[in-house]
PDB file of C-alpha atoms in Angstrom:
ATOM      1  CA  UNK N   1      84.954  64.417 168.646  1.00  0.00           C
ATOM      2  CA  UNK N   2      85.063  62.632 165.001  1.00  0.00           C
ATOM      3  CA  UNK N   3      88.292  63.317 163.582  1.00  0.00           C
ATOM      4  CA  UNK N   4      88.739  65.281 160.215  1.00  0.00           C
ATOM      5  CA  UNK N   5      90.018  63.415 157.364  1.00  0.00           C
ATOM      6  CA  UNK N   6      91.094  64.780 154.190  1.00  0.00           C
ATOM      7  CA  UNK N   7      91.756  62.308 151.532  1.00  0.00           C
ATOM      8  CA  UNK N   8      93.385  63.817 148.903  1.00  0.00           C
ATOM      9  CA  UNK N   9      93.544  61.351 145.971  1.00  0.00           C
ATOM     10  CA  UNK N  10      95.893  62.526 142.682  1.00  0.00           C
ATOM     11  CA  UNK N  11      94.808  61.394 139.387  1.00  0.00           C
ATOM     12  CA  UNK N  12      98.494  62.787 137.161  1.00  0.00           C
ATOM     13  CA  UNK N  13      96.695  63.188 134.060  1.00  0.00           C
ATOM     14  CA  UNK N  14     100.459  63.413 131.627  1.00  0.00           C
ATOM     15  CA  UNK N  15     101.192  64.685 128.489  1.00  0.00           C
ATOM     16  CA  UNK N  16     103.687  62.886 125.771  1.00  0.00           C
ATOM     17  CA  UNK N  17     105.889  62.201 128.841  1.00  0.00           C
ATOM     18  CA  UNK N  18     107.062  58.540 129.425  1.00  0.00           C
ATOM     19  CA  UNK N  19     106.965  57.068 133.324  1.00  0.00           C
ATOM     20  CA  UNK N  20     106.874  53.518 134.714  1.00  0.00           C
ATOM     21  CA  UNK N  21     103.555  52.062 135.780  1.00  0.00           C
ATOM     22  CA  UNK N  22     101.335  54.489 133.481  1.00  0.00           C
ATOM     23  CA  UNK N  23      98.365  53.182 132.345  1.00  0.00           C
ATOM     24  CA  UNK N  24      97.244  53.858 129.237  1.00  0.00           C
ATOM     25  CA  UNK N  25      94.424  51.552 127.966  1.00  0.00           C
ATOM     26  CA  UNK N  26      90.899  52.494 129.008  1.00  0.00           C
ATOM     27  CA  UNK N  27      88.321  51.818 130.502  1.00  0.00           C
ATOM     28  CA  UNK N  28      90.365  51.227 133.349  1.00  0.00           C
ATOM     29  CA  UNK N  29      88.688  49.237 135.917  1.00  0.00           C
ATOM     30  CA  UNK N  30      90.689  48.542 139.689  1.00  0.00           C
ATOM     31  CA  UNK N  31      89.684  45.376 140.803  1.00  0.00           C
ATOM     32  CA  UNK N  32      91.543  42.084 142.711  1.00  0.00           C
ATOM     33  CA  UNK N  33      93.464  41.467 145.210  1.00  0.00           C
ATOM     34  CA  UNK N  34      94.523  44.955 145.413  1.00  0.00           C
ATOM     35  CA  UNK N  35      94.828  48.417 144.091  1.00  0.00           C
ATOM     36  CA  UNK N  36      98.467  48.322 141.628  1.00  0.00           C
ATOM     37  CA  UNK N  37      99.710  51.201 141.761  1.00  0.00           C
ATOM     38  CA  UNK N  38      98.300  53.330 144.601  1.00  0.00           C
ATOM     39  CA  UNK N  39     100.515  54.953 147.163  1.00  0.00           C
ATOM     40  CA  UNK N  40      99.203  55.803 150.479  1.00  0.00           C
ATOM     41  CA  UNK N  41     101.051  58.653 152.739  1.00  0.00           C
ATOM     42  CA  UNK N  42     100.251  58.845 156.311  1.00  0.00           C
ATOM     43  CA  UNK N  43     101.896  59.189 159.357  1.00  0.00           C
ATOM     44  CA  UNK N  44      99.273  57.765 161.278  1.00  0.00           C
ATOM     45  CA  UNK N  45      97.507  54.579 160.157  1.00  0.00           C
ATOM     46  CA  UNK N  46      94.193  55.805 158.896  1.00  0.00           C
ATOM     47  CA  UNK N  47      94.288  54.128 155.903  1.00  0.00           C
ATOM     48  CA  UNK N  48      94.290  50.250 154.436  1.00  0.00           C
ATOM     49  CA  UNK N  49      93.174  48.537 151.165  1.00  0.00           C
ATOM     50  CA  UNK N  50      90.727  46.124 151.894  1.00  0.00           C
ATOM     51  CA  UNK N  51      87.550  44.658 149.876  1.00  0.00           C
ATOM     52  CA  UNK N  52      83.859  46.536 149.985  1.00  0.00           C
ATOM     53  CA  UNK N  53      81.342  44.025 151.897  1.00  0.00           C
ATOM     54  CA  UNK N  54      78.739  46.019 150.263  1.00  0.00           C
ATOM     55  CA  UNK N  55      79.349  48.454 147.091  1.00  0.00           C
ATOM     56  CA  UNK N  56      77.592  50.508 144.874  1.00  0.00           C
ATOM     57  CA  UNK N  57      74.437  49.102 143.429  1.00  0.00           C
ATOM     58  CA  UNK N  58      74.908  46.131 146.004  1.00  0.00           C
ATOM     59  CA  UNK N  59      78.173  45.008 144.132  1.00  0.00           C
ATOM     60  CA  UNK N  60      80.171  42.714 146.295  1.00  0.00           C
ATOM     61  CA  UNK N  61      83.954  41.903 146.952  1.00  0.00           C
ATOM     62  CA  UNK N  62      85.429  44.702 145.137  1.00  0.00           C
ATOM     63  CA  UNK N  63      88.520  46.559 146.233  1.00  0.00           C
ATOM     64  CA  UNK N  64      88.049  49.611 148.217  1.00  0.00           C
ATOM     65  CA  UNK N  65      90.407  51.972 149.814  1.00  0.00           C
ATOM     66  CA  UNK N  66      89.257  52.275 153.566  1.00  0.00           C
ATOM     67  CA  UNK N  67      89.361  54.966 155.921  1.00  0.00           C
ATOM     68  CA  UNK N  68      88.399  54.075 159.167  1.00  0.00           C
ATOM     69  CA  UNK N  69      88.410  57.411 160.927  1.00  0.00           C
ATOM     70  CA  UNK N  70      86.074  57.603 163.812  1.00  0.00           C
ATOM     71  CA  UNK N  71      88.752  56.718 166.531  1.00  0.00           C
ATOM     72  CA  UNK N  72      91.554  59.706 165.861  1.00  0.00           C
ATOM     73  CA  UNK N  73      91.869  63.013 166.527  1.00  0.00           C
ATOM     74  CA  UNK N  74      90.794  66.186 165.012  1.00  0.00           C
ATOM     75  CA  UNK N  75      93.412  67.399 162.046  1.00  0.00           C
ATOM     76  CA  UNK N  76      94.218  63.734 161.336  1.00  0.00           C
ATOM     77  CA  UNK N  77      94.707  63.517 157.507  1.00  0.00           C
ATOM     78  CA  UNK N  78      96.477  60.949 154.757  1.00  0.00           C
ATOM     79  CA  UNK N  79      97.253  61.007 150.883  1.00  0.00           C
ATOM     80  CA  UNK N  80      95.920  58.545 148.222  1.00  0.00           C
ATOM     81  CA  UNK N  81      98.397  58.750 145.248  1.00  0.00           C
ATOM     82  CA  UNK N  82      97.161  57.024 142.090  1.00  0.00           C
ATOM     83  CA  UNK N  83      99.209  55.404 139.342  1.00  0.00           C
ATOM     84  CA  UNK N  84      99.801  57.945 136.467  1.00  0.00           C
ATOM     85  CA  UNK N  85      97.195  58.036 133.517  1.00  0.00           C
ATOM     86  CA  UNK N  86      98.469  58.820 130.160  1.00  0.00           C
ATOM     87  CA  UNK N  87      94.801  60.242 128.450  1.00  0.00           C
ATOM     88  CA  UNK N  88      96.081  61.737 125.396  1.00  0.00           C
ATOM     89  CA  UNK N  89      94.846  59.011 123.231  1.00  0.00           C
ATOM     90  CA  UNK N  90      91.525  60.100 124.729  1.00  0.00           C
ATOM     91  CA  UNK N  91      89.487  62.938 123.162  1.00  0.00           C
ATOM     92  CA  UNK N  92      87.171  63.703 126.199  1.00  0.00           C
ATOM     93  CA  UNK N  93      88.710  61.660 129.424  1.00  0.00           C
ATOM     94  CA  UNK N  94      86.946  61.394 132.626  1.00  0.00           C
ATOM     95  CA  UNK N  95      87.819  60.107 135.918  1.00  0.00           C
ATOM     96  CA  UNK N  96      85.168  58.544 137.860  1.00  0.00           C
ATOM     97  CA  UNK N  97      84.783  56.729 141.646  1.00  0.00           C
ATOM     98  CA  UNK N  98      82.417  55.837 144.095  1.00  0.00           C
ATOM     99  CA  UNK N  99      82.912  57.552 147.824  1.00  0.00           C
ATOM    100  CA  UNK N 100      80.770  56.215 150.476  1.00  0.00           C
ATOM    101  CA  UNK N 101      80.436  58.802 153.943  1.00  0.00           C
ATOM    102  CA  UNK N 102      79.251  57.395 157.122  1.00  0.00           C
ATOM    103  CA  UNK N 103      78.119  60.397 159.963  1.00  0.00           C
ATOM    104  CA  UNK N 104      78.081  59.306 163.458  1.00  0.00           C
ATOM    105  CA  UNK N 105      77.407  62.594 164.439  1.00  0.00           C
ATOM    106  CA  UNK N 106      76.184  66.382 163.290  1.00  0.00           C
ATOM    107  CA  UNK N 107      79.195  67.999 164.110  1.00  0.00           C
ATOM    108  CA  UNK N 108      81.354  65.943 161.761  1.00  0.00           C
ATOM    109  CA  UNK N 109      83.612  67.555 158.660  1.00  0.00           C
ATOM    110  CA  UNK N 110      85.051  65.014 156.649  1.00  0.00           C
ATOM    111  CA  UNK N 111      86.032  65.658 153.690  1.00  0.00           C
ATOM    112  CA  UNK N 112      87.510  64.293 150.015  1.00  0.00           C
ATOM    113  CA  UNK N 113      89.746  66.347 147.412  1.00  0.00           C
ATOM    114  CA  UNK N 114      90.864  65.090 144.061  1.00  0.00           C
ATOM    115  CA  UNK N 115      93.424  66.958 142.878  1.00  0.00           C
ATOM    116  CA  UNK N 116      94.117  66.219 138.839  1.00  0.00           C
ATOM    117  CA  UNK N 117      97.924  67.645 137.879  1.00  0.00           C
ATOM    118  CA  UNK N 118      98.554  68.211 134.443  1.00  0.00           C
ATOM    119  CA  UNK N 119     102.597  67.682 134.874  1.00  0.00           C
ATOM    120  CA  UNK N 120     102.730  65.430 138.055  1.00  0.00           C
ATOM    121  CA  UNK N 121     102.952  67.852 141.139  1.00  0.00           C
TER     122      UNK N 121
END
């Protein structure tokens, strides 16, 4: 059976606060030779950063956050934690991403949350 995979990724959205790593000029764009900044929590190796042979609109070599979950068990699950955002120069911020879903079969529930936190939690 395909495992289940919830990705949970955490954009901390912060007030006047003050924390290391924040980024703070937009439009912020991850690209390179790897995502700055992003945490991944897992107890079993589900995920890895890696670069997109094919992204959206047929853009190529860009980094991507891979889950390659077809080969684990049921329940399996792992945490994407961004770097924090500091928006309150922005009027009207918005968070945006590309997620790409591959079904090998009908009885498949994978799934994606974003959670956006306010004060970090």
């Amino acid at each position: 059976m395909k495992s289940r995979i919830t990705a949970l990724l955490m954009f901390m959205i912060l007030g006047s606060s003050v924390m290391n790593a924040q980024i703070s000029f937009f439009p912020y764009y991850q690209s390179g030779n790897g995502p700055g900044g992003w945490t991944v929590i897992q107890t079993t190796p589900i995920w890895n950063f890696g670069f997109a042979s094919v992204g959206p609109s047929g853009k190529l070599n860009d980094t991507s956050i891979v889950c390659n979950n077809f080969a684990y068990a049921s329940g399996t699950a792992g945490t994407l934690v961004s770097p924090s955002f500091n928006f309150t120069a922005l009027a009207k911020p918005v968070v945006h991403f590309y997620v790409a879903h591959r079904s090998y079969t009908s009885a498949e529930n994978d799934s994606l949350i974003v959670k956006i936190s306010t004060d970090g939690e």
